[in-house]
Amino acid sequence: MVNIFGSEENVEIFDDTELVTEDNKRILIPVFMQLDIPTSWDKTKVFEAIDEFRLTGTPDMNIRIKAISIDDLNMYAEIAKQVLCNVHELRSEINKLMSTMLSEADIDTKEHAELCVNLNVPDRSENEPNKEEAQDQASVKTNIPVCVTLRQQLNIKKSSNKNPTILSCIKIGNTLVFTDCSNKRLIFCNSDSTDIHHIPLSYRPDYITEININTVAVSCVGKSTILIINISKGSVTSTINTSGYCSGISYNDNNLYVVIDWSIIHVMDLAGKVIRTIPLPSGLIFDFTVDRDSKSNIDKD
């Protein structure tokens, strides 16, 4: 039995009778989702199932998971406005998400259990910028020159029974290295996407960085673990356990820079000793890079 509940204030934000226009169908509303599961369920498996849903999401989905915490299974998501305006559509979409989670997490659906999903829609009016702030933001955006040209498209061939979910990629010499988190492996290919081979891993790889031409470091978010991998030998040479969930990872000047709990960066040596901590300018940071001038380029989803 799935029970979807929320505060009265949140329920009143959207009226079931509100006219859903074509413009409204393209509007996504930020929502915090709290998942309350039975204590007998494997929280790690539930986390991995929902995180897999996040990674494999498509732009046309009505619920898009942006981030999830393994500690309390709190999620930051975006939900299509027309779904939030219709309680029946909302329940249907939540049930689809929960059905996928139950299947992927190997939950016995024949046993009676109550699963609760609490939705919390933030008050956006308090966060709306005033006119001057909006002008400042617009001027900043327009002053950043951006030009992107697609030079080449790679098609990573799929085997008959393994569909890869690629989250991160680096280039080492003429070789491209991808993390395939669905199949717990690294994928290697050359610049024309031929000569494909793999390195199987015990944990699901998420983000990757180059240490040298023969070595990479891979973060495994769900296991709070960093794997140091010799790619020429195809073996894990060492394992680093982190103090929190490690996502984005970069290497510079003999140090690893690792995003911990999506909120801080730990600078550590290759043995895992934390040298210093760098606070991030905002929450929900997933990936970043450190260039040769030690300036951080942060990617916020």
Short mmCIF file of C-alpha atoms in Angstrom, two decimals:
data_model
loop_
_atom_site.label_atom_id
_atom_site.label_comp_id
_atom_site.label_asym_id
_atom_site.label_seq_id
_atom_site.Cartn_x
_atom_site.Cartn_y
_atom_site.Cartn_z
CA MET A 1 0.00 0.00 0.00
CA VAL A 2 1.48 3.31 -1.06
CA ASN A 3 0.36 6.34 0.91
CA ILE A 4 1.14 9.76 -0.59
CA PHE A 5 0.73 12.63 1.82
CA GLY A 6 1.71 16.26 2.27
CA SER A 7 1.04 19.28 4.45
CA GLU A 8 -2.22 21.20 4.03
CA GLU A 9 -0.26 24.27 2.95
CA ASN A 10 1.29 22.36 0.06
CA VAL A 11 -2.03 20.85 -0.98
CA GLU A 12 -3.52 24.35 -1.26
CA ILE A 13 -0.72 25.58 -3.52
CA PHE A 14 -2.23 23.86 -6.55
CA ASP A 15 -5.94 23.76 -7.32
CA ASP A 16 -7.25 20.58 -8.94
CA THR A 17 -9.48 22.69 -11.14
CA GLU A 18 -6.65 24.86 -12.47
CA LEU A 19 -6.62 25.07 -16.24
CA VAL A 20 -3.60 23.22 -17.61
CA THR A 21 -2.42 25.11 -20.67
CA GLU A 22 0.23 24.04 -23.16
CA ASP A 23 2.68 26.40 -21.43
CA ASN A 24 1.96 24.82 -18.04
CA LYS A 25 2.78 21.39 -19.41
CA ARG A 26 6.38 22.48 -19.85
CA ILE A 27 6.76 23.88 -16.33
CA LEU A 28 8.67 21.83 -13.76
CA ILE A 29 8.13 22.52 -10.06
CA PRO A 30 10.95 21.81 -7.54
CA VAL A 31 9.73 19.37 -4.88
CA PHE A 32 11.32 17.68 -1.88
CA MET A 33 10.26 14.06 -1.47
CA GLN A 34 10.68 12.12 1.77
CA LEU A 35 10.48 8.34 1.49
CA ASP A 36 9.42 6.42 4.59
CA ILE A 37 10.07 2.69 4.17
CA PRO A 38 9.71 -0.29 6.55
CA THR A 39 12.78 -0.93 8.70
CA SER A 40 13.02 -4.47 7.33
CA TRP A 41 13.80 -3.22 3.81
CA ASP A 42 17.37 -2.89 2.59
CA LYS A 43 17.91 0.88 2.48
CA THR A 44 21.01 0.57 0.31
CA LYS A 45 19.12 -1.39 -2.35
CA VAL A 46 16.27 1.13 -2.28
CA PHE A 47 18.77 3.98 -2.67
CA GLU A 48 20.49 2.26 -5.61
CA ALA A 49 17.14 1.55 -7.29
CA ILE A 50 15.99 5.17 -7.06
CA ASP A 51 19.41 6.48 -8.04
CA GLU A 52 19.27 4.24 -11.11
CA PHE A 53 15.88 5.81 -11.90
CA ARG A 54 17.56 9.22 -11.61
CA LEU A 55 20.42 8.29 -13.91
CA THR A 56 18.25 6.72 -16.59
CA GLY A 57 15.62 9.47 -16.57
CA THR A 58 14.53 11.04 -19.85
CA PRO A 59 13.55 14.69 -20.55
CA ASP A 60 9.90 13.76 -21.13
CA MET A 61 9.44 12.14 -17.71
CA ASN A 62 6.95 13.85 -15.38
CA ILE A 63 9.08 13.16 -12.29
CA ARG A 64 12.80 13.82 -12.50
CA ILE A 65 14.93 12.86 -9.50
CA LYS A 66 17.85 15.29 -9.19
CA ALA A 67 19.49 14.02 -6.00
CA ILE A 68 18.87 11.49 -3.22
CA SER A 69 20.39 10.97 0.22
CA ILE A 70 21.09 7.38 1.28
CA ASP A 71 20.86 8.32 4.98
CA ASP A 72 17.20 9.35 5.04
CA LEU A 73 16.12 8.69 1.42
CA ASN A 74 15.19 12.35 1.01
CA MET A 75 15.01 13.35 -2.64
CA TYR A 76 15.20 16.61 -4.50
CA ALA A 77 13.03 16.31 -7.60
CA GLU A 78 11.24 18.26 -10.28
CA ILE A 79 7.63 17.38 -11.07
CA ALA A 80 5.64 18.56 -14.07
CA LYS A 81 3.11 21.20 -13.05
CA GLN A 82 0.18 19.48 -14.76
CA VAL A 83 0.88 16.41 -12.59
CA LEU A 84 0.90 18.43 -9.37
CA CYS A 85 -2.40 20.00 -10.44
CA ASN A 86 -4.10 16.61 -10.65
CA VAL A 87 -4.04 14.31 -7.64
CA HIS A 88 -4.89 11.27 -9.77
CA GLU A 89 -2.01 11.88 -12.16
CA LEU A 90 0.30 12.51 -9.22
CA ARG A 91 -0.60 9.21 -7.57
CA SER A 92 -0.16 7.41 -10.88
CA GLU A 93 3.32 8.86 -11.41
CA ILE A 94 4.38 8.13 -7.83
CA ASN A 95 3.12 4.57 -8.18
CA LYS A 96 5.19 4.13 -11.37
CA LEU A 97 8.28 5.31 -9.52
CA MET A 98 7.57 3.07 -6.53
CA SER A 99 6.82 0.07 -8.75
CA THR A 100 10.21 0.45 -10.44
CA MET A 101 11.89 0.80 -7.05
CA LEU A 102 10.21 -2.32 -5.63
CA SER A 103 11.28 -4.37 -8.62
CA GLU A 104 14.88 -3.15 -8.73
CA ALA A 105 15.34 -3.42 -4.95
CA ASP A 106 14.04 -7.02 -4.86
CA ILE A 107 11.23 -6.20 -2.42
CA ASP A 108 8.72 -8.99 -1.81
CA THR A 109 5.44 -7.34 -2.86
CA LYS A 110 3.40 -10.22 -1.44
CA GLU A 111 4.20 -9.09 2.10
CA HIS A 112 2.06 -6.34 3.63
CA ALA A 113 3.95 -3.08 4.11
CA GLU A 114 3.11 0.61 4.19
CA LEU A 115 5.30 2.88 2.07
CA CYS A 116 4.86 6.61 2.58
CA VAL A 117 5.95 9.41 0.25
CA ASN A 118 5.79 12.93 1.67
CA LEU A 119 5.89 15.80 -0.81
CA ASN A 120 7.05 19.25 0.24
CA VAL A 121 6.75 22.06 -2.30
CA PRO A 122 9.00 25.00 -1.31
CA ASP A 123 7.54 28.49 -1.21
CA ARG A 124 9.05 30.01 -4.33
CA SER A 125 7.76 33.53 -3.68
CA GLU A 126 10.37 34.11 -0.97
CA ASN A 127 13.16 33.15 -3.36
CA GLU A 128 12.01 35.22 -6.34
CA PRO A 129 14.57 37.96 -7.06
CA ASN A 130 13.53 41.58 -7.11
CA LYS A 131 13.81 43.64 -10.28
CA GLU A 132 17.38 44.81 -9.62
CA GLU A 133 18.58 41.29 -8.78
CA ALA A 134 16.92 39.93 -11.91
CA GLN A 135 18.71 42.54 -14.02
CA ASP A 136 22.03 41.66 -12.36
CA GLN A 137 21.51 37.99 -13.05
CA ALA A 138 20.58 38.69 -16.65
CA SER A 139 23.67 40.84 -17.17
CA VAL A 140 25.92 38.12 -15.75
CA LYS A 141 24.40 35.51 -18.03
CA THR A 142 24.66 37.62 -21.16
CA ASN A 143 28.28 38.56 -20.45
CA ILE A 144 29.46 34.94 -20.55
CA PRO A 145 30.39 34.01 -24.14
CA VAL A 146 29.42 30.45 -24.97
CA CYS A 147 29.86 28.80 -28.33
CA VAL A 148 29.45 25.07 -28.83
CA THR A 149 30.02 23.15 -32.05
CA LEU A 150 29.39 19.43 -32.40
CA ARG A 151 32.49 18.03 -34.06
CA GLN A 152 31.88 14.33 -33.66
CA GLN A 153 29.29 11.95 -32.28
CA LEU A 154 30.29 8.60 -30.82
CA ASN A 155 28.01 5.58 -30.75
CA ILE A 156 29.05 3.16 -28.02
CA LYS A 157 27.85 -0.19 -29.29
CA LYS A 158 25.55 -2.13 -27.00
CA SER A 159 25.70 -5.86 -26.46
CA SER A 160 22.49 -7.84 -26.75
CA ASN A 161 21.94 -8.07 -22.99
CA LYS A 162 23.75 -5.05 -21.53
CA ASN A 163 22.56 -1.49 -22.02
CA PRO A 164 25.14 0.91 -20.57
CA THR A 165 24.28 3.91 -18.41
CA ILE A 166 27.22 6.29 -18.86
CA LEU A 167 27.63 8.97 -16.20
CA SER A 168 31.21 10.20 -16.65
CA CYS A 169 33.93 10.20 -19.28
CA ILE A 170 37.63 11.12 -19.58
CA LYS A 171 40.20 11.01 -22.38
CA ILE A 172 43.61 9.43 -21.77
CA GLY A 173 45.84 9.79 -24.81
CA ASN A 174 43.72 8.56 -27.71
CA THR A 175 41.52 6.40 -25.48
CA LEU A 176 38.10 7.35 -24.10
CA VAL A 177 37.12 5.86 -20.75
CA PHE A 178 33.46 5.76 -19.62
CA THR A 179 31.85 4.72 -16.34
CA ASP A 180 29.00 2.27 -16.97
CA CYS A 181 27.13 2.35 -13.68
CA SER A 182 24.36 -0.01 -14.81
CA ASN A 183 26.75 -2.87 -15.47
CA LYS A 184 29.50 -2.10 -12.88
CA ARG A 185 32.31 -1.66 -15.38
CA LEU A 186 34.54 0.78 -17.23
CA ILE A 187 34.20 1.00 -21.01
CA PHE A 188 37.21 1.80 -23.20
CA CYS A 189 37.22 2.76 -26.87
CA ASN A 190 39.28 4.80 -29.31
CA SER A 191 38.23 8.12 -30.83
CA ASP A 192 36.11 6.52 -33.57
CA SER A 193 34.24 4.34 -31.02
CA THR A 194 35.84 1.10 -32.20
CA ASP A 195 38.09 -1.35 -30.34
CA ILE A 196 35.74 -1.43 -27.36
CA HIS A 197 36.74 -3.36 -24.24
CA HIS A 198 35.77 -3.37 -20.56
CA ILE A 199 37.05 -3.69 -16.99
CA PRO A 200 34.46 -5.26 -14.62
CA LEU A 201 34.22 -3.81 -11.11
CA SER A 202 32.77 -4.97 -7.80
CA TYR A 203 31.05 -1.62 -7.17
CA ARG A 204 29.01 0.65 -9.40
CA PRO A 205 31.31 3.38 -10.81
CA ASP A 206 29.98 6.93 -11.01
CA TYR A 207 32.66 9.59 -11.65
CA ILE A 208 36.22 9.21 -12.94
CA THR A 209 39.47 11.14 -13.19
CA GLU A 210 42.90 10.45 -14.65
CA ILE A 211 45.88 10.04 -12.32
CA ASN A 212 48.41 9.06 -14.99
CA ILE A 213 48.39 7.33 -18.36
CA ASN A 214 47.97 3.93 -16.68
CA THR A 215 45.86 4.82 -13.64
CA VAL A 216 42.42 6.27 -12.94
CA ALA A 217 40.44 7.01 -9.78
CA VAL A 218 36.73 6.18 -9.75
CA SER A 219 34.17 7.30 -7.16
CA CYS A 220 31.39 4.89 -6.14
CA VAL A 221 28.68 7.04 -4.55
CA GLY A 222 26.53 4.28 -3.06
CA LYS A 223 29.52 2.63 -1.35
CA SER A 224 31.29 5.85 -0.21
CA THR A 225 34.38 4.40 -1.85
CA ILE A 226 37.09 5.47 -4.31
CA LEU A 227 38.75 2.82 -6.45
CA ILE A 228 42.28 3.33 -7.76
CA ILE A 229 42.47 1.26 -10.96
CA ASN A 230 45.42 0.26 -13.11
CA ILE A 231 43.78 0.31 -16.54
CA SER A 232 46.74 -1.30 -18.32
CA LYS A 233 46.42 -4.37 -16.06
CA GLY A 234 42.67 -4.09 -15.58
CA SER A 235 42.83 -4.39 -11.80
CA VAL A 236 41.98 -2.37 -8.67
CA THR A 237 45.23 -1.49 -6.90
CA SER A 238 43.77 0.22 -3.83
CA THR A 239 40.51 1.30 -2.20
CA ILE A 240 39.79 4.50 -0.29
CA ASN A 241 36.82 4.73 2.08
CA THR A 242 35.41 8.26 2.36
CA SER A 243 33.59 9.88 5.29
CA GLY A 244 30.49 10.56 3.18
CA TYR A 245 28.99 9.87 -0.22
CA CYS A 246 31.65 10.70 -2.80
CA SER A 247 30.55 11.93 -6.23
CA GLY A 248 32.61 14.30 -8.41
CA ILE A 249 36.33 13.58 -8.42
CA SER A 250 39.39 15.28 -9.92
CA TYR A 251 43.17 14.92 -9.63
CA ASN A 252 45.83 17.62 -9.57
CA ASP A 253 49.40 17.92 -8.21
CA ASN A 254 49.40 14.51 -6.45
CA ASN A 255 46.10 15.17 -4.69
CA LEU A 256 42.55 13.93 -5.19
CA TYR A 257 39.71 16.48 -4.97
CA VAL A 258 36.46 14.72 -4.07
CA VAL A 259 32.91 16.04 -3.61
CA ILE A 260 31.55 14.68 -0.31
CA ASP A 261 27.81 14.59 0.41
CA TRP A 262 27.25 16.99 -2.51
CA SER A 263 28.26 19.93 -0.28
CA ILE A 264 32.05 20.01 0.38
CA ILE A 265 35.30 19.02 -1.32
CA HIS A 266 37.88 16.89 0.47
CA VAL A 267 41.46 17.29 -0.71
CA MET A 268 43.26 14.02 0.00
CA ASP A 269 46.39 12.15 -0.95
CA LEU A 270 46.32 8.85 -2.81
CA ALA A 271 46.31 6.99 0.51
CA GLY A 272 43.02 8.66 1.45
CA LYS A 273 44.40 11.06 4.10
CA VAL A 274 42.30 14.25 4.09
CA ILE A 275 44.59 17.27 3.82
CA ARG A 276 41.96 20.01 3.89
CA THR A 277 38.27 20.68 3.28
CA ILE A 278 36.88 23.21 0.82
CA PRO A 279 33.28 24.46 1.31
CA LEU A 280 31.22 24.72 -1.86
CA PRO A 281 29.29 27.85 -2.87
CA SER A 282 25.96 26.00 -2.96
CA GLY A 283 24.39 22.63 -2.28
CA LEU A 284 23.78 19.72 -4.64
CA ILE A 285 27.14 19.83 -6.42
CA PHE A 286 27.65 16.63 -8.39
CA ASP A 287 30.79 17.04 -10.48
CA PHE A 288 33.68 19.46 -10.99
CA THR A 289 37.18 19.74 -12.45
CA VAL A 290 40.48 21.18 -11.25
CA ASP A 291 42.63 22.72 -13.97
CA ARG A 292 46.42 23.17 -14.01
CA ASP A 293 46.11 26.59 -12.41
CA SER A 294 44.24 24.98 -9.49
CA LYS A 295 41.06 26.87 -10.31
CA SER A 296 37.92 24.84 -9.75
CA ASN A 297 35.24 24.58 -12.40
CA ILE A 298 32.10 23.35 -10.69
CA ASP A 299 29.18 21.68 -12.41
CA LYS A 300 25.90 22.14 -10.56
CA ASP A 301 22.99 20.15 -11.88
#
